[in-house]
Amino acid sequence: MRVSNGFRAFVLEQLAGLESVRPRAMFGGVGLYADDVFFGILAADVLYLKVDDSNREQYEAEGMPAFQPYAGQPTPMSYYWITCRVTRARRWPYRSRRHCLMTRSRLRDA
């Protein structure tokens, strides 16, 4: 799941409009955080963003697969591949970050 320096730099440049985006190394990949909220994964030079029931259908309609960290294991995670075309539009990364912030707020208030 290694991430090249060039891809990492490219993604961070594309996400420059999001406040406080920070990359953190994790298991050979990179976790993406904004305001201490984990919202994305870089793995094998692919960007995956956090999804839930409110936006999963959009990703699936675009043919974007779910992140599966272990080949041969059928359990995908709730992070979906996002293409460079969509990343440039920037609305999808904002939605993933907003979803994570709302989820964190609900868990804290429970």
MMTF fields as JSON, N, C-alpha, C and O atoms, coordinates in Angstrom:
{
  "mmtfVersion": "1.0.0",
  "mmtfProducer": "UNKNOWN",
  "numBonds": 439,
  "numAtoms": 440,
  "numGroups": 110,
  "numChains": 1,
  "numModels": 1,
  "chainsPerModel": [1],
  "groupsPerChain": [110],
  "chainIdList": ["A"],
  "bondAtomList": [4, 2, 8, 6, 12, 10, 16, 14, 20, 18, 24, 22, 28, 26, 32, 30, 36, 34, 40, 38, 44, 42, 48, 46, 52, 50, 56, 54, 60, 58, 64, 62, 68, 66, 72, 70, 76, 74, 80, 78, 84, 82, 88, 86, 92, 90, 96, 94, 100, 98, 104, 102, 108, 106, 112, 110, 116, 114, 120, 118, 124, 122, 128, 126, 132, 130, 136, 134, 140, 138, 144, 142, 148, 146, 152, 150, 156, 154, 160, 158, 164, 162, 168, 166, 172, 170, 176, 174, 180, 178, 184, 182, 188, 186, 192, 190, 196, 194, 200, 198, 204, 202, 208, 206, 212, 210, 216, 214, 220, 218, 224, 222, 228, 226, 232, 230, 236, 234, 240, 238, 244, 242, 248, 246, 252, 250, 256, 254, 260, 258, 264, 262, 268, 266, 272, 270, 276, 274, 280, 278, 284, 282, 288, 286, 292, 290, 296, 294, 300, 298, 304, 302, 308, 306, 312, 310, 316, 314, 320, 318, 324, 322, 328, 326, 332, 330, 336, 334, 340, 338, 344, 342, 348, 346, 352, 350, 356, 354, 360, 358, 364, 362, 368, 366, 372, 370, 376, 374, 380, 378, 384, 382, 388, 386, 392, 390, 396, 394, 400, 398, 404, 402, 408, 406, 412, 410, 416, 414, 420, 418, 424, 422, 428, 426, 432, 430, 436, 434],
  "bondOrderList": [1, 1, 1, 1, 1, 1, 1, 1, 1, 1, 1, 1, 1, 1, 1, 1, 1, 1, 1, 1, 1, 1, 1, 1, 1, 1, 1, 1, 1, 1, 1, 1, 1, 1, 1, 1, 1, 1, 1, 1, 1, 1, 1, 1, 1, 1, 1, 1, 1, 1, 1, 1, 1, 1, 1, 1, 1, 1, 1, 1, 1, 1, 1, 1, 1, 1, 1, 1, 1, 1, 1, 1, 1, 1, 1, 1, 1, 1, 1, 1, 1, 1, 1, 1, 1, 1, 1, 1, 1, 1, 1, 1, 1, 1, 1, 1, 1, 1, 1, 1, 1, 1, 1, 1, 1, 1, 1, 1, 1],
  "groupList": [{"groupName": "MET", "atomNameList": ["N", "CA", "C", "O"], "elementList": ["N", "C", "C", "O"], "formalChargeList": [0, 0, 0, 0], "bondAtomList": [1, 0, 2, 1, 3, 2], "bondOrderList": [1, 1, 2], "singleLetterCode": "M", "chemCompType": "L-PEPTIDE LINKING"}, {"groupName": "ARG", "atomNameList": ["N", "CA", "C", "O"], "elementList": ["N", "C", "C", "O"], "formalChargeList": [0, 0, 0, 0], "bondAtomList": [1, 0, 2, 1, 3, 2], "bondOrderList": [1, 1, 2], "singleLetterCode": "R", "chemCompType": "L-PEPTIDE LINKING"}, {"groupName": "VAL", "atomNameList": ["N", "CA", "C", "O"], "elementList": ["N", "C", "C", "O"], "formalChargeList": [0, 0, 0, 0], "bondAtomList": [1, 0, 2, 1, 3, 2], "bondOrderList": [1, 1, 2], "singleLetterCode": "V", "chemCompType": "L-PEPTIDE LINKING"}, {"groupName": "SER", "atomNameList": ["N", "CA", "C", "O"], "elementList": ["N", "C", "C", "O"], "formalChargeList": [0, 0, 0, 0], "bondAtomList": [1, 0, 2, 1, 3, 2], "bondOrderList": [1, 1, 2], "singleLetterCode": "S", "chemCompType": "L-PEPTIDE LINKING"}, {"groupName": "ASN", "atomNameList": ["N", "CA", "C", "O"], "elementList": ["N", "C", "C", "O"], "formalChargeList": [0, 0, 0, 0], "bondAtomList": [1, 0, 2, 1, 3, 2], "bondOrderList": [1, 1, 2], "singleLetterCode": "N", "chemCompType": "L-PEPTIDE LINKING"}, {"groupName": "GLY", "atomNameList": ["N", "CA", "C", "O"], "elementList": ["N", "C", "C", "O"], "formalChargeList": [0, 0, 0, 0], "bondAtomList": [1, 0, 2, 1, 3, 2], "bondOrderList": [1, 1, 2], "singleLetterCode": "G", "chemCompType": "PEPTIDE LINKING"}, {"groupName": "PHE", "atomNameList": ["N", "CA", "C", "O"], "elementList": ["N", "C", "C", "O"], "formalChargeList": [0, 0, 0, 0], "bondAtomList": [1, 0, 2, 1, 3, 2], "bondOrderList": [1, 1, 2], "singleLetterCode": "F", "chemCompType": "L-PEPTIDE LINKING"}, {"groupName": "ALA", "atomNameList": ["N", "CA", "C", "O"], "elementList": ["N", "C", "C", "O"], "formalChargeList": [0, 0, 0, 0], "bondAtomList": [1, 0, 2, 1, 3, 2], "bondOrderList": [1, 1, 2], "singleLetterCode": "A", "chemCompType": "L-PEPTIDE LINKING"}, {"groupName": "LEU", "atomNameList": ["N", "CA", "C", "O"], "elementList": ["N", "C", "C", "O"], "formalChargeList": [0, 0, 0, 0], "bondAtomList": [1, 0, 2, 1, 3, 2], "bondOrderList": [1, 1, 2], "singleLetterCode": "L", "chemCompType": "L-PEPTIDE LINKING"}, {"groupName": "GLU", "atomNameList": ["N", "CA", "C", "O"], "elementList": ["N", "C", "C", "O"], "formalChargeList": [0, 0, 0, 0], "bondAtomList": [1, 0, 2, 1, 3, 2], "bondOrderList": [1, 1, 2], "singleLetterCode": "E", "chemCompType": "L-PEPTIDE LINKING"}, {"groupName": "GLN", "atomNameList": ["N", "CA", "C", "O"], "elementList": ["N", "C", "C", "O"], "formalChargeList": [0, 0, 0, 0], "bondAtomList": [1, 0, 2, 1, 3, 2], "bondOrderList": [1, 1, 2], "singleLetterCode": "Q", "chemCompType": "L-PEPTIDE LINKING"}, {"groupName": "PRO", "atomNameList": ["N", "CA", "C", "O"], "elementList": ["N", "C", "C", "O"], "formalChargeList": [0, 0, 0, 0], "bondAtomList": [1, 0, 2, 1, 3, 2], "bondOrderList": [1, 1, 2], "singleLetterCode": "P", "chemCompType": "L-PEPTIDE LINKING"}, {"groupName": "TYR", "atomNameList": ["N", "CA", "C", "O"], "elementList": ["N", "C", "C", "O"], "formalChargeList": [0, 0, 0, 0], "bondAtomList": [1, 0, 2, 1, 3, 2], "bondOrderList": [1, 1, 2], "singleLetterCode": "Y", "chemCompType": "L-PEPTIDE LINKING"}, {"groupName": "ASP", "atomNameList": ["N", "CA", "C", "O"], "elementList": ["N", "C", "C", "O"], "formalChargeList": [0, 0, 0, 0], "bondAtomList": [1, 0, 2, 1, 3, 2], "bondOrderList": [1, 1, 2], "singleLetterCode": "D", "chemCompType": "L-PEPTIDE LINKING"}, {"groupName": "ILE", "atomNameList": ["N", "CA", "C", "O"], "elementList": ["N", "C", "C", "O"], "formalChargeList": [0, 0, 0, 0], "bondAtomList": [1, 0, 2, 1, 3, 2], "bondOrderList": [1, 1, 2], "singleLetterCode": "I", "chemCompType": "L-PEPTIDE LINKING"}, {"groupName": "LYS", "atomNameList": ["N", "CA", "C", "O"], "elementList": ["N", "C", "C", "O"], "formalChargeList": [0, 0, 0, 0], "bondAtomList": [1, 0, 2, 1, 3, 2], "bondOrderList": [1, 1, 2], "singleLetterCode": "K", "chemCompType": "L-PEPTIDE LINKING"}, {"groupName": "THR", "atomNameList": ["N", "CA", "C", "O"], "elementList": ["N", "C", "C", "O"], "formalChargeList": [0, 0, 0, 0], "bondAtomList": [1, 0, 2, 1, 3, 2], "bondOrderList": [1, 1, 2], "singleLetterCode": "T", "chemCompType": "L-PEPTIDE LINKING"}, {"groupName": "TRP", "atomNameList": ["N", "CA", "C", "O"], "elementList": ["N", "C", "C", "O"], "formalChargeList": [0, 0, 0, 0], "bondAtomList": [1, 0, 2, 1, 3, 2], "bondOrderList": [1, 1, 2], "singleLetterCode": "W", "chemCompType": "L-PEPTIDE LINKING"}, {"groupName": "CYS", "atomNameList": ["N", "CA", "C", "O"], "elementList": ["N", "C", "C", "O"], "formalChargeList": [0, 0, 0, 0], "bondAtomList": [1, 0, 2, 1, 3, 2], "bondOrderList": [1, 1, 2], "singleLetterCode": "C", "chemCompType": "L-PEPTIDE LINKING"}, {"groupName": "HIS", "atomNameList": ["N", "CA", "C", "O"], "elementList": ["N", "C", "C", "O"], "formalChargeList": [0, 0, 0, 0], "bondAtomList": [1, 0, 2, 1, 3, 2], "bondOrderList": [1, 1, 2], "singleLetterCode": "H", "chemCompType": "L-PEPTIDE LINKING"}],
  "groupTypeList": [0, 1, 2, 3, 4, 5, 6, 1, 7, 6, 2, 8, 9, 10, 8, 7, 5, 8, 9, 3, 2, 1, 11, 1, 7, 0, 6, 5, 5, 2, 5, 8, 12, 7, 13, 13, 2, 6, 6, 5, 14, 8, 7, 7, 13, 2, 8, 12, 8, 15, 2, 13, 13, 3, 4, 1, 9, 10, 12, 9, 7, 9, 5, 0, 11, 7, 6, 10, 11, 12, 7, 5, 10, 11, 16, 11, 0, 3, 12, 12, 17, 14, 16, 18, 1, 2, 16, 1, 7, 1, 1, 17, 11, 12, 1, 3, 1, 1, 19, 18, 8, 0, 16, 1, 3, 1, 8, 1, 13, 7],
  "groupIdList": [1, 2, 3, 4, 5, 6, 7, 8, 9, 10, 11, 12, 13, 14, 15, 16, 17, 18, 19, 20, 21, 22, 23, 24, 25, 26, 27, 28, 29, 30, 31, 32, 33, 34, 35, 36, 37, 38, 39, 40, 41, 42, 43, 44, 45, 46, 47, 48, 49, 50, 51, 52, 53, 54, 55, 56, 57, 58, 59, 60, 61, 62, 63, 64, 65, 66, 67, 68, 69, 70, 71, 72, 73, 74, 75, 76, 77, 78, 79, 80, 81, 82, 83, 84, 85, 86, 87, 88, 89, 90, 91, 92, 93, 94, 95, 96, 97, 98, 99, 100, 101, 102, 103, 104, 105, 106, 107, 108, 109, 110],
  "secStructList": [7, 7, 7, 7, 2, 2, 2, 2, 2, 2, 2, 2, 2, 2, 6, 6, 6, 1, 6, 6, 3, 3, 3, 3, 3, 3, 6, 6, 3, 3, 3, 3, 3, 3, 6, 6, 3, 3, 3, 3, 3, 3, 3, 6, 6, 3, 3, 3, 3, 3, 7, 7, 6, 6, 6, 2, 2, 2, 2, 2, 2, 6, 6, 7, 7, 5, 7, 7, 1, 1, 6, 6, 7, 7, 7, 7, 7, 1, 3, 3, 3, 3, 7, 2, 2, 2, 2, 2, 2, 7, 2, 2, 2, 2, 2, 2, 2, 2, 2, 2, 2, 2, 2, 2, 2, 2, 2, 2, 2, 7],
  "xCoordList": [0.819, 0.0, 0.863, 0.398, 2.08, 2.996, 2.448, 1.788, 2.725, 2.272, 3.505, 4.398, 3.549, 4.698, 4.644, 3.571, 5.814, 5.893, 5.171, 4.538, 5.26, 4.602, 3.089, 2.428, 2.529, 1.076, 0.614, -0.394, 1.34, 0.998, 0.962, 0.016, 1.989, 2.049, 0.899, 0.302, 0.582, -0.506, -1.84, -2.592, -2.134, -3.405, -3.479, -4.508, -2.411, -2.423, -2.617, -3.273, -2.062, -2.281, -3.749, -4.315, -4.371, -5.777, -6.695, -7.765, -6.276, -7.092, -6.721, -7.164, -5.925, -5.443, -6.578, -6.39, -7.746, -8.873, -9.541, -10.279, -9.303, -9.846, -8.959, -7.733, -9.569, -8.799, -8.105, -8.663, -6.917, -6.188, -5.98, -5.988, -5.797, -5.549, -4.121, -3.17, -3.998, -2.694, -2.58, -3.492, -1.479, -1.246, -0.519, 0.306, -0.834, -0.122, 0.176, -0.711, 1.416, 1.809, 1.086, 0.954, 0.614, -0.062, 0.007, -0.463, 0.57, 0.602, 1.071, 0.526, 2.055, 2.565, 1.792, 2.264, 0.615, -0.187, -0.142, 0.758, -1.129, -1.218, -2.664, -3.573, -2.881, -4.208, -4.342, -3.388, -5.516, -5.763, -6.689, -7.758, -6.261, -7.008, -7.287, -6.482, -8.433, -8.768, -9.414, -10.397, -8.858, -9.343, -9.368, -10.33, -8.321, -8.173, -9.244, -9.467, -9.905, -10.908, -10.339, -9.925, -10.32, -9.82, -10.871, -11.967, -10.553, -11.555, -11.091, -11.89, -9.829, -9.359, -8.146, -7.462, -7.896, -6.77, -6.077, -6.731, -4.755, -3.961, -3.316, -2.633, -3.53, -2.952, -2.662, -3.533, -1.435, -1.035, -1.363, -1.848, -1.096, -1.341, -2.794, -3.077, -3.698, -5.136, -5.659, -5.254, -6.57, -7.222, -8.579, -9.37, -8.847, -10.143, -10.7, -9.97, -12.002, -12.649, -13.729, -14.348, -13.951, -14.964, -16.354, -16.66, -17.19, -18.572, -19.512, -19.089, -20.79, -21.827, -23.054, -22.963, -24.185, -25.398, -25.863, -26.589, -25.451, -25.901, -25.169, -25.684, -23.965, -23.232, -22.646, -22.049, -22.803, -22.253, -22.758, -21.997, -24.044, -24.647, -23.969, -23.834, -23.548, -22.85, -21.539, -21.214, -20.805, -19.537, -19.781, -19.092, -20.766, -21.06, -21.564, -21.244, -22.354, -22.863, -21.718, -21.82, -20.637, -19.46, -18.542, -17.512, -18.923, -18.116, -16.874, -15.919, -16.882, -15.728, -15.834, -16.826, -14.826, -14.875, -14.532, -13.906, -14.956, -14.625, -13.192, -12.659, -12.593, -11.237, -11.262, -12.039, -10.409, -10.248, -8.771, -7.993, -8.379, -6.954, -6.297, -5.077, -7.069, -6.504, -7.106, -8.298, -6.279, -6.741, -7.334, -6.802, -8.433, -9.062, -10.024, -10.718, -10.082, -11.037, -12.2, -11.993, -13.406, -14.565, -15.13, -16.185, -14.471, -15.019, -14.442, -13.348, -15.171, -14.672, -14.884, -15.729, -14.116, -14.263, -15.146, -15.462, -15.544, -16.429, -15.64, -15.96, -14.606, -13.824, -13.874, -13.669, -14.15, -14.278, -13.253, -12.897, -12.79, -11.853, -12.472, -13.663, -11.675, -12.155, -11.177, -9.964, -11.693, -10.847, -10.326, -10.867, -9.286, -8.717, -9.736, -9.769, -10.57, -11.59, -12.514, -12.817, -12.956, -13.874, -13.135, -13.692, -11.906, -11.126, -10.958, -11.03, -10.734, -10.569, -11.842, -11.783, -12.996, -14.26, -14.361, -15.092, -13.642, -13.497, -14.748, -14.641, -15.903, -17.098, -17.135, -17.63, -16.633, -16.685, -15.782, -16.215, -14.548, -13.733, -14.367, -14.285, -14.997, -15.675, -16.796, -16.968, -17.556, -18.661, -18.153, -18.75, -17.07, -16.517, -16.04, -16.284, -15.363, -14.892, -16.076, -16.058, -17.107, -18.289, -18.98, -19.403, -19.096, -19.708, -18.946, -19.557, -17.629, -16.824, -16.967, -17.033, -17.017, -17.203, -18.56, -18.656, -19.615, -20.955, -21.016, -21.633, -20.38, -20.371, -19.646, -20.114, -18.512, -17.751, -18.585, -18.581, -19.297, -20.137, -21.257, -21.542, -21.892, -22.969, -22.438, -23.098, -21.269, -20.694, -20.342, -20.536, -19.83, -19.444, -20.681, -20.631, -21.792, -23.009, -23.804, -24.687, -23.489, -24.255, -23.89, -24.436],
  "yCoordList": [-1.197, 0.0, 1.261, 2.333, 1.139, 2.267, 3.405, 3.172, 4.62, 5.822, 6.592, 6.881, 6.92, 7.676, 9.117, 9.659, 9.721, 11.115, 12.041, 13.009, 11.752, 12.579, 12.54, 13.573, 11.337, 11.225, 11.911, 12.617, 11.705, 12.352, 13.866, 14.518, 14.43, 15.873, 16.342, 17.386, 15.575, 15.932, 15.993, 16.956, 14.973, 14.942, 16.095, 16.764, 16.33, 17.434, 18.773, 19.663, 18.924, 20.148, 20.279, 21.37, 19.168, 19.182, 19.497, 20.079, 19.112, 19.329, 20.604, 20.811, 21.443, 22.655, 23.572, 24.36, 23.487, 24.328, 23.892, 24.672, 22.676, 22.212, 22.723, 22.693, 23.183, 23.693, 22.566, 21.484, 22.831, 21.972, 20.534, 19.627, 20.291, 18.922, 18.547, 19.268, 17.375, 16.867, 15.396, 14.614, 15.018, 13.6, 12.951, 13.584, 11.687, 10.914, 9.531, 8.859, 9.117, 7.787, 6.722, 6.828, 5.679, 4.575, 3.307, 3.301, 2.258, 0.949, 0.984, 0.266, 1.795, 1.901, 2.876, 3.25, 3.296, 4.273, 5.598, 5.854, 6.443, 7.758, 8.002, 7.822, 8.413, 8.818, 10.322, 11.061, 10.784, 12.211, 12.696, 12.132, 13.735, 14.308, 15.776, 16.467, 16.245, 17.665, 17.955, 17.316, 18.921, 19.213, 17.957, 17.716, 17.161, 15.914, 14.874, 13.962, 14.994, 14.026, 13.255, 13.852, 11.944, 11.068, 10.966, 10.461, 11.442, 11.449, 10.803, 10.654, 10.42, 9.839, 8.957, 9.004, 8.14, 7.218, 7.314, 7.35, 7.354, 7.182, 5.811, 5.517, 4.972, 3.632, 3.236, 3.336, 2.785, 2.345, 3.406, 3.087, 4.651, 5.79, 5.914, 6.245, 5.645, 5.841, 6.611, 6.353, 7.568, 8.325, 7.71, 7.478, 7.444, 6.939, 7.941, 8.447, 8.226, 9.131, 8.408, 7.468, 8.848, 8.284, 8.526, 9.629, 7.493, 7.606, 7.02, 6.302, 7.339, 6.718, 6.553, 6.704, 6.248, 6.023, 7.259, 7.139, 8.446, 9.67, 9.949, 10.678, 9.376, 9.657, 8.425, 8.555, 7.248, 6.021, 5.791, 5.387, 6.051, 5.811, 6.629, 6.157, 7.843, 8.685, 8.04, 8.036, 7.51, 6.86, 5.606, 5.369, 4.814, 3.589, 3.899, 3.172, 4.973, 5.365, 5.756, 5.582, 6.281, 6.644, 5.446, 5.565, 4.281, 3.074, 3.026, 2.318, 3.771, 3.82, 2.708, 2.631, 1.851, 0.723, 1.129, 2.161, 0.295, 0.485, 0.029, -0.832, 0.62, 0.261, -1.126, -1.389, -2.002, -3.333, -3.518, -3.822, -3.335, -3.362, -4.73, -4.811, -5.783, -7.124, -7.858, -8.163, -8.136, -8.846, -10.196, -10.906, -10.529, -11.811, -11.818, -12.81, -10.727, -10.656, -9.769, -8.621, -10.289, -9.604, -8.446, -7.911, -8.062, -7.022, -5.66, -5.315, -4.881, -3.546, -2.593, -2.827, -1.534, -0.504, 0.61, 0.614, 1.542, 2.624, 3.809, 4.969, 3.488, 4.475, 4.053, 2.884, 5.02, 4.699, 5.458, 6.6, 4.769, 5.335, 6.588, 6.615, 7.604, 8.828, 9.205, 9.201, 9.525, 9.836, 11.267, 12.098, 11.537, 12.891, 13.892, 15.037, 13.473, 14.365, 14.866, 16.057, 13.973, 14.344, 15.129, 16.071, 14.764, 15.472, 16.929, 17.816, 17.177, 18.561, 19.367, 20.581, 18.701, 19.403, 19.832, 20.77, 19.16, 19.477, 19.303, 19.286, 19.177, 19.059, 17.724, 17.666, 16.671, 15.363, 15.295, 14.778, 15.792, 15.808, 16.629, 16.244, 17.753, 18.561, 17.761, 17.812, 17.024, 16.229, 15.134, 14.889, 14.478, 13.425, 14.0, 13.422, 15.132, 15.771, 16.185, 15.968, 16.78, 17.215, 16.021, 16.105, 14.907, 13.708, 13.251, 12.934, 13.22, 12.767, 13.702, 13.244, 15.005, 15.964, 15.774, 15.833, 15.544, 15.344, 14.047, 13.999, 13.002, 11.722, 11.873, 11.376, 12.553, 12.759, 13.55, 13.238, 14.566, 15.381, 14.544, 14.666, 13.686, 12.833, 11.858, 11.614, 11.296, 10.334, 11.035, 10.479, 12.245, 13.006, 13.372, 13.365, 13.691, 14.111, 12.938, 13.136, 11.723, 10.542, 10.158, 9.194],
  "zCoordList": [0.0, 0.0, 0.0, 0.386, -0.419, -0.447, -1.302, -2.315, -0.89, -1.594, -2.054, -1.256, -3.326, -3.849, -3.349, -3.085, -3.225, -2.779, -3.753, -3.333, -5.04, -6.042, -5.923, -6.031, -5.696, -5.553, -4.273, -4.269, -3.209, -1.93, -2.1, -1.658, -2.739, -2.954, -3.841, -3.58, -4.893, -5.798, -5.051, -5.202, -4.251, -3.52, -2.527, -2.431, -1.796, -0.83, -1.531, -0.99, -2.713, -3.488, -3.891, -3.826, -4.307, -4.702, -3.524, -3.704, -2.322, -1.128, -0.379, 0.751, -0.988, -0.32, 0.136, 1.063, -0.491, -0.097, 1.197, 1.799, 1.635, 2.91, 4.036, 3.929, 5.096, 6.221, 6.984, 7.164, 7.414, 8.355, 7.885, 8.717, 6.596, 6.128, 6.486, 6.187, 7.147, 7.552, 7.173, 7.442, 6.558, 6.287, 7.464, 8.122, 7.719, 8.742, 8.181, 7.653, 8.297, 7.826, 8.642, 9.862, 7.926, 8.615, 7.772, 6.635, 8.297, 7.664, 6.209, 5.372, 5.904, 4.55, 3.684, 2.61, 4.124, 3.401, 4.127, 4.926, 3.84, 4.469, 4.868, 4.058, 6.122, 6.567, 6.401, 6.648, 5.986, 5.816, 6.927, 7.16, 7.594, 8.708, 8.432, 7.807, 8.903, 8.893, 10.237, 10.614, 10.96, 12.312, 13.165, 13.894, 13.077, 13.828, 13.514, 14.311, 12.373, 11.937, 10.752, 9.759, 10.857, 9.816, 8.711, 8.952, 7.493, 6.435, 5.135, 4.209, 5.043, 3.786, 3.974, 4.996, 2.942, 2.948, 1.594, 0.552, 1.619, 0.411, 0.516, 1.496, -0.487, -0.495, -1.935, -2.799, -2.194, -3.534, -4.592, -5.678, -4.259, -5.148, -5.599, -6.751, -4.678, -4.887, -3.68, -2.547, -3.934, -2.862, -2.579, -3.494, -1.3, -0.843, 0.162, 1.014, 0.059, 1.003, 1.788, 1.29, 3.01, 3.898, 3.316, 2.864, 3.331, 2.858, 3.905, 4.812, 3.761, 4.574, 3.686, 2.468, 4.279, 3.5, 2.735, 1.748, 3.181, 2.512, 1.201, 0.354, 1.021, -0.215, -0.913, -1.981, -0.335, -0.923, -2.346, -3.226, -2.562, -3.87, -4.973, -6.102, -4.651, -5.633, -6.078, -7.265, -5.142, -5.459, -6.305, -7.296, -5.899, -6.635, -8.037, -8.977, -8.199, -9.516, -10.456, -11.67, -9.892, -10.688, -10.919, -11.583, -10.363, -10.539, -9.673, -9.99, -8.59, -7.694, -6.654, -5.929, -6.574, -5.635, -4.199, -3.956, -3.27, -1.856, -1.598, -2.297, -0.592, -0.171, 0.46, 1.378, -0.04, 0.534, 0.819, -0.086, 2.075, 2.4, 2.239, 2.09, 2.267, 2.177, 0.987, 0.972, 0.0, -1.195, -0.808, 0.046, -1.449, -1.189, -0.019, 0.2, 0.741, 1.84, 1.408, 1.014, 1.481, 0.92, 1.756, 1.417, 2.806, 3.672, 3.312, 3.756, 2.508, 2.181, 3.353, 4.216, 3.369, 4.398, 3.848, 2.658, 4.684, 4.248, 3.693, 3.954, 2.925, 2.184, 0.73, 0.406, -0.154, -1.57, -2.396, -2.105, -3.446, -4.408, -5.006, -5.317, -5.162, -5.798, -6.896, -6.683, -8.051, -9.202, -9.124, -8.395, -9.871, -9.911, -10.44, -9.99, -11.394, -11.956, -10.854, -10.789, -9.998, -8.918, -7.841, -7.278, -7.548, -6.536, -6.924, -6.073, -8.203, -8.661, -8.449, -8.25, -8.491, -8.252, -6.789, -6.468, -5.912, -4.485, -3.637, -2.41, -4.221, -3.38, -2.642, -1.517, -3.235, -2.588, -1.363, -0.332, -1.426, -0.199, 0.92, 2.087, 0.583, 1.6, 2.253, 3.47, 1.449, 1.991, 2.919, 3.967, 2.552, 3.406, 4.729, 5.789, 4.666, 5.891, 6.759, 7.97, 6.153, 6.905, 7.558, 8.711, 6.826, 7.383, 8.629, 9.649, 8.548, 9.681, 10.877, 12.018, 10.625, 11.721, 12.395, 13.62, 11.598, 12.164, 12.965, 14.03, 12.455, 13.165, 14.497, 15.521, 14.485, 15.727, 16.731, 17.922, 16.26, 17.133, 17.759, 18.95, 16.937, 17.463, 18.491, 19.501, 18.264, 19.225, 20.53, 21.611, 20.428, 21.624, 22.448, 23.678, 21.772, 22.467, 23.046, 23.88, 22.603, 23.063, 24.477, 25.016]
}
